[in-house]
mmCIF file of C-alpha atoms in Angstrom:
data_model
loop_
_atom_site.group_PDB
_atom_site.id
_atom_site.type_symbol
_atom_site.label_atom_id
_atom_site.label_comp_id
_atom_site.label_asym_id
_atom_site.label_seq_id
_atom_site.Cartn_x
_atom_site.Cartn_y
_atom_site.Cartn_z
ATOM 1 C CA UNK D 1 96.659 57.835 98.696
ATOM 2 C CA UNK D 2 99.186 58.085 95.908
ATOM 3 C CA UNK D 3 102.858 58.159 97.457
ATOM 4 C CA UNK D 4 105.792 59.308 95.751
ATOM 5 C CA UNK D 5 109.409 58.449 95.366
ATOM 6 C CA UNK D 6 112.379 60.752 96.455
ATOM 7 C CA UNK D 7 113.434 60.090 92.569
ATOM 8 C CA UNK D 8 109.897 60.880 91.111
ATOM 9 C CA UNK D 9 109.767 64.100 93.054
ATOM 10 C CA UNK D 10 113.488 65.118 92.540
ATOM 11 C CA UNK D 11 112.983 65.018 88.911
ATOM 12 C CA UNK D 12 109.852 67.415 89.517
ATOM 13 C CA UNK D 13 111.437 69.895 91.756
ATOM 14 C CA UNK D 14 114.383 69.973 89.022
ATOM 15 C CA UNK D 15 112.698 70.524 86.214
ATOM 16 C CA UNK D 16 110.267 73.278 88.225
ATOM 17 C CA UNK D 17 113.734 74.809 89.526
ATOM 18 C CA UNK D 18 115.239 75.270 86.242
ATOM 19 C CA UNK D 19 112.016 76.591 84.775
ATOM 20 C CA UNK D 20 111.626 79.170 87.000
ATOM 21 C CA UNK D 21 112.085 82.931 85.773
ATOM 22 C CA UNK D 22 115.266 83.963 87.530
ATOM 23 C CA UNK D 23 116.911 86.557 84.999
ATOM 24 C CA UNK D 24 115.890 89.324 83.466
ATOM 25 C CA UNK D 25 117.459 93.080 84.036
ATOM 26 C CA UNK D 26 119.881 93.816 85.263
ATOM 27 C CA UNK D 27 121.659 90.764 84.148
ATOM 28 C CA UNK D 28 124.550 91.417 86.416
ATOM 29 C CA UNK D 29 122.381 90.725 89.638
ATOM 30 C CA UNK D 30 120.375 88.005 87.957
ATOM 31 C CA UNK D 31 122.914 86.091 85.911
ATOM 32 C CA UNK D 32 125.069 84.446 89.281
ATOM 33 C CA UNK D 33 122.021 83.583 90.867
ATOM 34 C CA UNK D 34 120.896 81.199 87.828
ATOM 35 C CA UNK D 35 124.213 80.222 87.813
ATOM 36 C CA UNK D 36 124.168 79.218 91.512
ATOM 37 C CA UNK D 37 121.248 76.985 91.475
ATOM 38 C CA UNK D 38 122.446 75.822 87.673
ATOM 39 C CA UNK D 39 125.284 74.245 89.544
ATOM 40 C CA UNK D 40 122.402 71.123 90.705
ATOM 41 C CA UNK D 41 123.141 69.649 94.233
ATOM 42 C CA UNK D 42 121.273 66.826 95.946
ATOM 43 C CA UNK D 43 117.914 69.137 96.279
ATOM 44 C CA UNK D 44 117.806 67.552 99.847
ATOM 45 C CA UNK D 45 115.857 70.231 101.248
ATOM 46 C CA UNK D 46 112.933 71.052 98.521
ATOM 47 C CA UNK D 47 112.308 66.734 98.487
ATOM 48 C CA UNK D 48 112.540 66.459 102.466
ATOM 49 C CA UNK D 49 109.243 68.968 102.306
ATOM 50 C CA UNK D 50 107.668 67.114 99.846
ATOM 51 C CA UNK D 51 107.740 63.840 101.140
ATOM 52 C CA UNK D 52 106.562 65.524 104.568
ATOM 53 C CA UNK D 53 103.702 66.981 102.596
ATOM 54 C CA UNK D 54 103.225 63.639 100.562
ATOM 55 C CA UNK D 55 102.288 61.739 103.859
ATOM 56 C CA UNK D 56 99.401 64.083 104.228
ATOM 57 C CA UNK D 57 98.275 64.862 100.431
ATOM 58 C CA UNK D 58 98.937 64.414 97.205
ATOM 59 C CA UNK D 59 99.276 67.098 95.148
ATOM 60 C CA UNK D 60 102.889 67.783 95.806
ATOM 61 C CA UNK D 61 102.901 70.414 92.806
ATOM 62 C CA UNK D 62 100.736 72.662 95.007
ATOM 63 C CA UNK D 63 103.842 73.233 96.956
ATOM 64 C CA UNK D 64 106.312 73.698 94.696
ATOM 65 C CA UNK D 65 106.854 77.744 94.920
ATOM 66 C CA UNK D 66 107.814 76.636 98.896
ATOM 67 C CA UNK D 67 110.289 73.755 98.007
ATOM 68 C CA UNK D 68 111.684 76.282 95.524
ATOM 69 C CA UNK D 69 111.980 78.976 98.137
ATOM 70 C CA UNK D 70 113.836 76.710 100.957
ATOM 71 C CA UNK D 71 115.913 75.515 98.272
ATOM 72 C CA UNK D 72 117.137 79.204 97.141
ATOM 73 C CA UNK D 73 117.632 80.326 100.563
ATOM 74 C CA UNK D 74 120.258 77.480 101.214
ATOM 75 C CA UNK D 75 121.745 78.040 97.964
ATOM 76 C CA UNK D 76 121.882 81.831 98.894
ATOM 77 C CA UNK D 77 123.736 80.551 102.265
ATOM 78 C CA UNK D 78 126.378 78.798 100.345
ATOM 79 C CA UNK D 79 127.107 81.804 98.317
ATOM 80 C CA UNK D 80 127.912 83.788 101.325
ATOM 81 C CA UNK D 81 129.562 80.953 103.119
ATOM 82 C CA UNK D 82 132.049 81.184 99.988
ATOM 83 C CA UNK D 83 132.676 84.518 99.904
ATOM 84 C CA UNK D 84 133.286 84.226 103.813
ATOM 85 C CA UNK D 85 135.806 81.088 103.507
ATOM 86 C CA UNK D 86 137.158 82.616 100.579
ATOM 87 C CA UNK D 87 136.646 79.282 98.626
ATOM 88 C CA UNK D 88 137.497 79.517 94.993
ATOM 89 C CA UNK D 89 135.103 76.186 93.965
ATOM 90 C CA UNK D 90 131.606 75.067 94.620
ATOM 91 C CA UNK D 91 130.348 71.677 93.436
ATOM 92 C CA UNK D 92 133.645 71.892 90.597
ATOM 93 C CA UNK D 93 132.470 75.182 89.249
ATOM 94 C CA UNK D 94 134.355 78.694 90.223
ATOM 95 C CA UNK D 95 132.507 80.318 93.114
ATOM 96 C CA UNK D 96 130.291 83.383 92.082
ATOM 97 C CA UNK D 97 132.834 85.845 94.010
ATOM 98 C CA UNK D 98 135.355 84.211 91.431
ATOM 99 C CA UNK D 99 133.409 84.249 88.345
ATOM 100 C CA UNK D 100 132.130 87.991 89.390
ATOM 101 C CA UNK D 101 133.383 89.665 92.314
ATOM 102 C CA UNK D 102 132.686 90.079 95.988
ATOM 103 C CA UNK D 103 130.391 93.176 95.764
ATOM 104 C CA UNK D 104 128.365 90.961 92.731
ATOM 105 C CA UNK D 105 128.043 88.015 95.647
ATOM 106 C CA UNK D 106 126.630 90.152 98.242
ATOM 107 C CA UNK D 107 124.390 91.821 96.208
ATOM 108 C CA UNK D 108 123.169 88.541 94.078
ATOM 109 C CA UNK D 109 123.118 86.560 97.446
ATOM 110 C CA UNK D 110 120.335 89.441 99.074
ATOM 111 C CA UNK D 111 118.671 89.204 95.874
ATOM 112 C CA UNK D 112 118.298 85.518 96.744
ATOM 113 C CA UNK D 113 117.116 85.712 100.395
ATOM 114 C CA UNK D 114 114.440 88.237 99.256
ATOM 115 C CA UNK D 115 113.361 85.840 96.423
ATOM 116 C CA UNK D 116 113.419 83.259 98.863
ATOM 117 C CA UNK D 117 111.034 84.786 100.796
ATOM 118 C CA UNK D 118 108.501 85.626 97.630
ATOM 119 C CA UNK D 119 108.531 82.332 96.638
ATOM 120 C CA UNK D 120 107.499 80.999 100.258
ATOM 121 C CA UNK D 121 104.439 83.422 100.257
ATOM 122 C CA UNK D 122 103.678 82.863 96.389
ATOM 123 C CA UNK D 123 100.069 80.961 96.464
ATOM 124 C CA UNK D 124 100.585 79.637 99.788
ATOM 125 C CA UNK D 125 97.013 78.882 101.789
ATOM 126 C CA UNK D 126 95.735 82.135 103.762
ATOM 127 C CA UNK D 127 95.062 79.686 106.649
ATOM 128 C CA UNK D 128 98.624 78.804 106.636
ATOM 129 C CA UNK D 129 100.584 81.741 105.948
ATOM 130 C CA UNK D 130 101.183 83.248 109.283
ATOM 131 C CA UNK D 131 102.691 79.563 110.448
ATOM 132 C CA UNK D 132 104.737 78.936 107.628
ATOM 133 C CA UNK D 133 106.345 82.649 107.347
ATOM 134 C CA UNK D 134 107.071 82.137 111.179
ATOM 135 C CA UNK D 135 108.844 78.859 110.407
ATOM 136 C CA UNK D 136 110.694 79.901 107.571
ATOM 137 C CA UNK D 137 111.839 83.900 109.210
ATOM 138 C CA UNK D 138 112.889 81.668 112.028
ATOM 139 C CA UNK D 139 114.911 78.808 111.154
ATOM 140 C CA UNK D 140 116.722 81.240 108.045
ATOM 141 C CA UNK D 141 117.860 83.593 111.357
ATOM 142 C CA UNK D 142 118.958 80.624 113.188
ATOM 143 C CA UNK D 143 121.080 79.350 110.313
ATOM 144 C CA UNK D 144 123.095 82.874 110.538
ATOM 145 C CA UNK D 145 123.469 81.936 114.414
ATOM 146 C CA UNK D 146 125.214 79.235 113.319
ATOM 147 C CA UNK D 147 127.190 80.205 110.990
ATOM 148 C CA UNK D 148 128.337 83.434 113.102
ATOM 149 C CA UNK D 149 129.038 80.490 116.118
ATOM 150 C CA UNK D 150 131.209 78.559 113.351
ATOM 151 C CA UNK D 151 133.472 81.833 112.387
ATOM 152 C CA UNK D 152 133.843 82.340 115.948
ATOM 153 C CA UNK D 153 135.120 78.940 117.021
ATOM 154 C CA UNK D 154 137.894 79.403 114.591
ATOM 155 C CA UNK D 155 139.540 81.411 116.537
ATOM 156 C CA UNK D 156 138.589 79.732 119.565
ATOM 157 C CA UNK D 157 140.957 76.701 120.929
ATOM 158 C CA UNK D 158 138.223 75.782 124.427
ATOM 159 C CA UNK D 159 135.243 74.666 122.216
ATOM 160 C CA UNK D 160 133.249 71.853 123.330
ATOM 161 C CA UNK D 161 131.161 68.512 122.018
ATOM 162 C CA UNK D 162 128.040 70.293 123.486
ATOM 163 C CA UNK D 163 129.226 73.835 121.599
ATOM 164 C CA UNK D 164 129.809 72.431 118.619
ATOM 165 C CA UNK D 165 126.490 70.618 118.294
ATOM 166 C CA UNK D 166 124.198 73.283 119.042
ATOM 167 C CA UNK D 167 126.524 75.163 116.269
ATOM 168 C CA UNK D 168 125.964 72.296 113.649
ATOM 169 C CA UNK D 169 122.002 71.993 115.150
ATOM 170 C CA UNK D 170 121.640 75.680 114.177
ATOM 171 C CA UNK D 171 123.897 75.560 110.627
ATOM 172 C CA UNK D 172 122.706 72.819 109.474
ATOM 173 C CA UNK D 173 119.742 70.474 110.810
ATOM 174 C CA UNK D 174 117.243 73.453 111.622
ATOM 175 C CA UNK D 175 117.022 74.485 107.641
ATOM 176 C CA UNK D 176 116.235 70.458 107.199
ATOM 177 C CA UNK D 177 113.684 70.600 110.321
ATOM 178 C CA UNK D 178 112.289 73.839 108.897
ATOM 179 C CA UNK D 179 111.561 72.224 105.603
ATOM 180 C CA UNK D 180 109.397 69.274 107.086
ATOM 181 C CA UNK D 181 107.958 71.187 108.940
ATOM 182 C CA UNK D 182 106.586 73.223 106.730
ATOM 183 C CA UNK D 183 105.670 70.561 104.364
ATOM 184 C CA UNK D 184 103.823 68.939 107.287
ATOM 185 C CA UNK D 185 102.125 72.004 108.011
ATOM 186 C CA UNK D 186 100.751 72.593 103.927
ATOM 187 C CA UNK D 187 99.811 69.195 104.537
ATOM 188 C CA UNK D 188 97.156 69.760 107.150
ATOM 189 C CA UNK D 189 99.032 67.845 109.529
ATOM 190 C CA UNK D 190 98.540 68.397 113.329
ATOM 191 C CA UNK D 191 100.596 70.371 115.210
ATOM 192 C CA UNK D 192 102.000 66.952 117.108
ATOM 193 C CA UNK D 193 102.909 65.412 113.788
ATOM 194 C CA UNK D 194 104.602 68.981 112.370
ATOM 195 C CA UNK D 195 106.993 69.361 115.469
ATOM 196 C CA UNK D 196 107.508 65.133 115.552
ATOM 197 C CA UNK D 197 108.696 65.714 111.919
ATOM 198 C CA UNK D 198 110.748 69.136 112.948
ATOM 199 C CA UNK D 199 112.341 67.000 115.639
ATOM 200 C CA UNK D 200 113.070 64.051 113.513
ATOM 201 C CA UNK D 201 114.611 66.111 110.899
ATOM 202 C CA UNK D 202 117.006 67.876 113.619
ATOM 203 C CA UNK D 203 118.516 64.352 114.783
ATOM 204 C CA UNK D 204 119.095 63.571 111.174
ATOM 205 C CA UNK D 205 120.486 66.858 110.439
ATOM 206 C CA UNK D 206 123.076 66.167 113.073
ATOM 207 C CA UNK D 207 123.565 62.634 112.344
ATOM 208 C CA UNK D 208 123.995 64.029 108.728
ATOM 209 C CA UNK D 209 127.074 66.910 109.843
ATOM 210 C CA UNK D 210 128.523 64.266 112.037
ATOM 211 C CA UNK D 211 129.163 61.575 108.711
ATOM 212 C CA UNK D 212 130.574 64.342 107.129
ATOM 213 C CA UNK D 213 133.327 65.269 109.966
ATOM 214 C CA UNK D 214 133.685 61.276 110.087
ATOM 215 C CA UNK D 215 133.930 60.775 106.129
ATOM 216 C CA UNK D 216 136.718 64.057 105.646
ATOM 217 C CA UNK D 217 138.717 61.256 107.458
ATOM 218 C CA UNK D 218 137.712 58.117 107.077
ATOM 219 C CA UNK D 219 135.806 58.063 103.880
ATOM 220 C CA UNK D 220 136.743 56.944 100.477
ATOM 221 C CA UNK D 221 137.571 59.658 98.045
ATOM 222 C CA UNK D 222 135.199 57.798 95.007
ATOM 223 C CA UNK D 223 132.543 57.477 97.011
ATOM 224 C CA UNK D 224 132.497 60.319 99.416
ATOM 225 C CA UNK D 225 132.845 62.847 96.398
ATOM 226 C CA UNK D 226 136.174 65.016 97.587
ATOM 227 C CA UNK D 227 139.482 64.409 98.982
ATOM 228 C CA UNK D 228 139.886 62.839 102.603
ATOM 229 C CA UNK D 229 141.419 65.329 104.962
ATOM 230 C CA UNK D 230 140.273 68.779 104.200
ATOM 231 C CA UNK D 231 139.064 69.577 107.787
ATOM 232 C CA UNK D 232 142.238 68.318 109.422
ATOM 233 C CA UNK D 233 144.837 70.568 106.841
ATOM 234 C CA UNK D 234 142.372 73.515 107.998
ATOM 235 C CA UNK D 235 141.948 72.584 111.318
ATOM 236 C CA UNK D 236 138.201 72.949 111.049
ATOM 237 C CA UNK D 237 137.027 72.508 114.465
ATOM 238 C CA UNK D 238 134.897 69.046 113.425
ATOM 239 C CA UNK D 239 133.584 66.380 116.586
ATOM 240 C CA UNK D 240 136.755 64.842 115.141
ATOM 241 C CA UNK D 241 139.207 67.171 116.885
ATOM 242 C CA UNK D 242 137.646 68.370 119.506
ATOM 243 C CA UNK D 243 136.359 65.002 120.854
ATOM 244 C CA UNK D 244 140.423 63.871 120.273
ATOM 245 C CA UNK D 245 141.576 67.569 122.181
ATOM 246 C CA UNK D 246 139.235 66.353 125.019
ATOM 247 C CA UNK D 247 140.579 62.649 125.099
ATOM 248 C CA UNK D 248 143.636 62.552 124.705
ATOM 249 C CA UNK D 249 146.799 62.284 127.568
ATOM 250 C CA UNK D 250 148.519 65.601 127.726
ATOM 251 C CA UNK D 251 151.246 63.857 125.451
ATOM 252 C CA UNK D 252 149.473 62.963 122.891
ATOM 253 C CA UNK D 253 147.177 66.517 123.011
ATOM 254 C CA UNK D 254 150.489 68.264 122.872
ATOM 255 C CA UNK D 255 151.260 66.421 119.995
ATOM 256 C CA UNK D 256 148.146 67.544 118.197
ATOM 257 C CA UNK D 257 148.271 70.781 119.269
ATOM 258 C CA UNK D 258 151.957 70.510 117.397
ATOM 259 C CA UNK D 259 150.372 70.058 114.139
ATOM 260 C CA UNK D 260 147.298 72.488 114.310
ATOM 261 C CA UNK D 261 150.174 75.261 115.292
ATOM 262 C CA UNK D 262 152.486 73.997 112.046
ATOM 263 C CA UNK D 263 152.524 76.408 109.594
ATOM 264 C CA UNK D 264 155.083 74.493 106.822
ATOM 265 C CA UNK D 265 154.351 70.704 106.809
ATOM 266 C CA UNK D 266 153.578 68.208 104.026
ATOM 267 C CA UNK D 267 150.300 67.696 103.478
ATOM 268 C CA UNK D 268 150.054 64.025 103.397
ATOM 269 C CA UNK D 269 152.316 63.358 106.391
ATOM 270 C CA UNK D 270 149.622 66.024 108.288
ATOM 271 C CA UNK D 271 146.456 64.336 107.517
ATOM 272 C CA UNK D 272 148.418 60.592 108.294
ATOM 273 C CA UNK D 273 149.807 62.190 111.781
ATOM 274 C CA UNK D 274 146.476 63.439 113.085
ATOM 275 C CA UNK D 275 144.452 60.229 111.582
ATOM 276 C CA UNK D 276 146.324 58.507 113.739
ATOM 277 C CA UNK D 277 146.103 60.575 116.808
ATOM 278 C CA UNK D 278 142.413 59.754 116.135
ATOM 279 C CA UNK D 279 142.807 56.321 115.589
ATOM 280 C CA UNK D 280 144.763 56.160 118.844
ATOM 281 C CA UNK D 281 142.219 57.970 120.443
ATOM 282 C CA UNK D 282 138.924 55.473 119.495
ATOM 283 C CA UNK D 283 137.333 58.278 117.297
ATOM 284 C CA UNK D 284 135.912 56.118 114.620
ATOM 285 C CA UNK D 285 134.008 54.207 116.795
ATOM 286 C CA UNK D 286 132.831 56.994 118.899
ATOM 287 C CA UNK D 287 131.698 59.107 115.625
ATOM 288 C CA UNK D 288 130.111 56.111 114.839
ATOM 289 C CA UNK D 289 127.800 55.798 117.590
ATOM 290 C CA UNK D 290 127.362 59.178 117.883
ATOM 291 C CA UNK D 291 125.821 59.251 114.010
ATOM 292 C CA UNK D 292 123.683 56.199 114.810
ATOM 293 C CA UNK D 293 122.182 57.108 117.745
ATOM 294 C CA UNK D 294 121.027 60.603 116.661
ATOM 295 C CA UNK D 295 119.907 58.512 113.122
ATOM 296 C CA UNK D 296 117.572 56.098 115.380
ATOM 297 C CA UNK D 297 116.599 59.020 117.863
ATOM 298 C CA UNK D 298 115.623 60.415 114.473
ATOM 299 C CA UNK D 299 113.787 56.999 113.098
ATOM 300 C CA UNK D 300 111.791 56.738 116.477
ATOM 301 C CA UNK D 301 110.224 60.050 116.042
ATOM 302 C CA UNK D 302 109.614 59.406 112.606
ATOM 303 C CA UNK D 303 107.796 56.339 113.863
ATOM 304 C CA UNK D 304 105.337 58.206 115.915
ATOM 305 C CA UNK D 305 103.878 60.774 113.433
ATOM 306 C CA UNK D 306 100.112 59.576 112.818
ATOM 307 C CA UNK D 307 99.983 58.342 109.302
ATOM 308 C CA UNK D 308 100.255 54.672 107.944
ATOM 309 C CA UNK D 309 103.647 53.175 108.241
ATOM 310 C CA UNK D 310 103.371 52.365 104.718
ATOM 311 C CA UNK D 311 103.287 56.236 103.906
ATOM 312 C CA UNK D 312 106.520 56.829 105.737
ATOM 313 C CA UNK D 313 108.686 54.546 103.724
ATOM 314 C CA UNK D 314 109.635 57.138 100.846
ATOM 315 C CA UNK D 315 110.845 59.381 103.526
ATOM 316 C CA UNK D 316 112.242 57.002 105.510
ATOM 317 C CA UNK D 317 114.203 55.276 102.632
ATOM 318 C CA UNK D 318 115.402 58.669 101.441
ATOM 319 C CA UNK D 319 117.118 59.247 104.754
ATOM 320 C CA UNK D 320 118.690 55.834 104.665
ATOM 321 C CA UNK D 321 120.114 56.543 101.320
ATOM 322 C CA UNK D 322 122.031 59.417 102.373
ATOM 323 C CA UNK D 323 123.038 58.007 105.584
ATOM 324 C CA UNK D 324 124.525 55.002 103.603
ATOM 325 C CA UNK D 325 127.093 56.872 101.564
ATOM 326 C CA UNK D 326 130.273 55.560 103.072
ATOM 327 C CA UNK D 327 129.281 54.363 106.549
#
């Protein structure tokens, strides 16, 4: 069976992506939603459920109204998560609720979730639909549990390891999870090998969020792809500060707590001064084995799906790419 790269099929999804018929009247609803998934990304989502889908067949374009779909209902969830956090860029472009307004990036963002949701049921099987709609109405309500659990812990100062995790499990590694599954499941695959792949992508979805809290502090700028230190000037509650709230001696937690209550400081001498509350603490080695042992949790259930080995290795070396950014 003819297997496919993560290159090969990110060129495909890109190229169906950008052909797709997003605008046409009104313009002012249309127009921000090309522009949102004009901006590019890594398209990790659409190529995690075709590679799923490639280990069971191999006519990958059959899916591609799906991989479209899970990849305009994340980009639809960063659109809102903007207007939310009140961030002014995206990828080094002005956010939509900058470029527009507000009102333009609620209504463009629904317009998105609803397309979403066409292009999931747009020529998929009959013998399938019922499944996959479940999946996908499922894990897109679990990603606004998370996100409502991650506006809450802001103003929270008693949030713990096992809190956050389910938070990042439900923000973040369920949409990945979702889109194996699915993939798996237009694949013909059995139900075992659907929810092994579901399960795999949910460890790497967390190993995933985890490098990211580790690289904001430990990461180099060039490589990583923004400046070092954003979650500590926010105080962003990341595995990074909560694990170093929980372990550190009342000294050097009071300290901490100094900084997160500072309202003028320098930002340099900030991100130095709680970097090295961290490093006093152990955290990079913790983080560490915290990534790579939800990474090979994630590699051993990868390892027992039911196809050739051989089959897995696209998918497999995919994952390792991202995991290798800075680590």
């Amino acid at each position: 069976m003819e297997q496919q790269t993560s290159k090969e099929l990110l060129k495909q999804i890109h190229a169906y992506i950008e052909s797709l018929p997003y605008s046409h009247e009104p313009k002012g609803l249309y127009d921000p939603i090309e522009y949102v998934l004009g901006l590019g990304g890594k398209r990790l989502r659409p190529v995690l459920m075709l590679l799923a889908y490639n280990l069971f067949k191999e006519d990958v374009q059959a899916i591609f109204s799906q991989a479209a779909a899970i990849e305009t209902y994340h980009n639809f969830t960063l659109l809102h998560d903007d207007l939310m956090d009140k961030a002014d860029m995206r990828r080094g472009k002005p956010t939509v609720h900058k470029k527009w307004d507000e009102n333009t990036a609620i209504l463009s963002g629904d317009a998105m979730l609803i397309l979403s949701f066409q292009f999931m049921m747009q020529g998929c099987p009959v013998e399938y639909t019922h499944q996959v709609m479940d999946i996908f109405s499922r894990t897109a309500l679990e990603v606004c549990d998370g996100q409502q659990w991650d506006m809450e812990f802001e103003s929270r100062e008693d949030v713990t390891v096992d809190e956050y995790m389910e938070m990042i499990r439900l923000k973040t590694s369920v949409l990945l999870a979702g889109a194996l599954k699915i993939g798996a499941v237009l694949g013909g695959a059995s139900e075992k090998d659907a929810q092994l792949l579901y399960d795999f992508g949910i460890q790497i979805g967390l190993a995933f969020q985890l490098q990211d809290d580790y690289l904001d502090v430990y990461g180099d700028p060039l490589v990583f792809g923004k400046n070092i230190g954003g979650d500590i000037l926010c105080n962003k509650k990341t595995f990074m500060l909560i694990t170093a709230l929980e372990k550190s001696d009342d000294k050097t937690r009071a300290s901490l707590q100094e900084w997160l209550k500072a309202e003028d400081y320098v930002p340099a001498q900030k991100i130095e001064a709680v970097t090295a509350i961290y490093n006093k603490v152990g955290l990079q080695n913790i983080c560490r084995d915290k990534i790579n042992e939800y990474y090979h949790e994630g590699m051993r259930l990868l390892k027992e799906v039911n196809v050739e080995e051989e089959y897995k290795k696209n998918l497999s070396d995919f994952v390792m790419s991202l995991m290798e950014r800075n680590l």
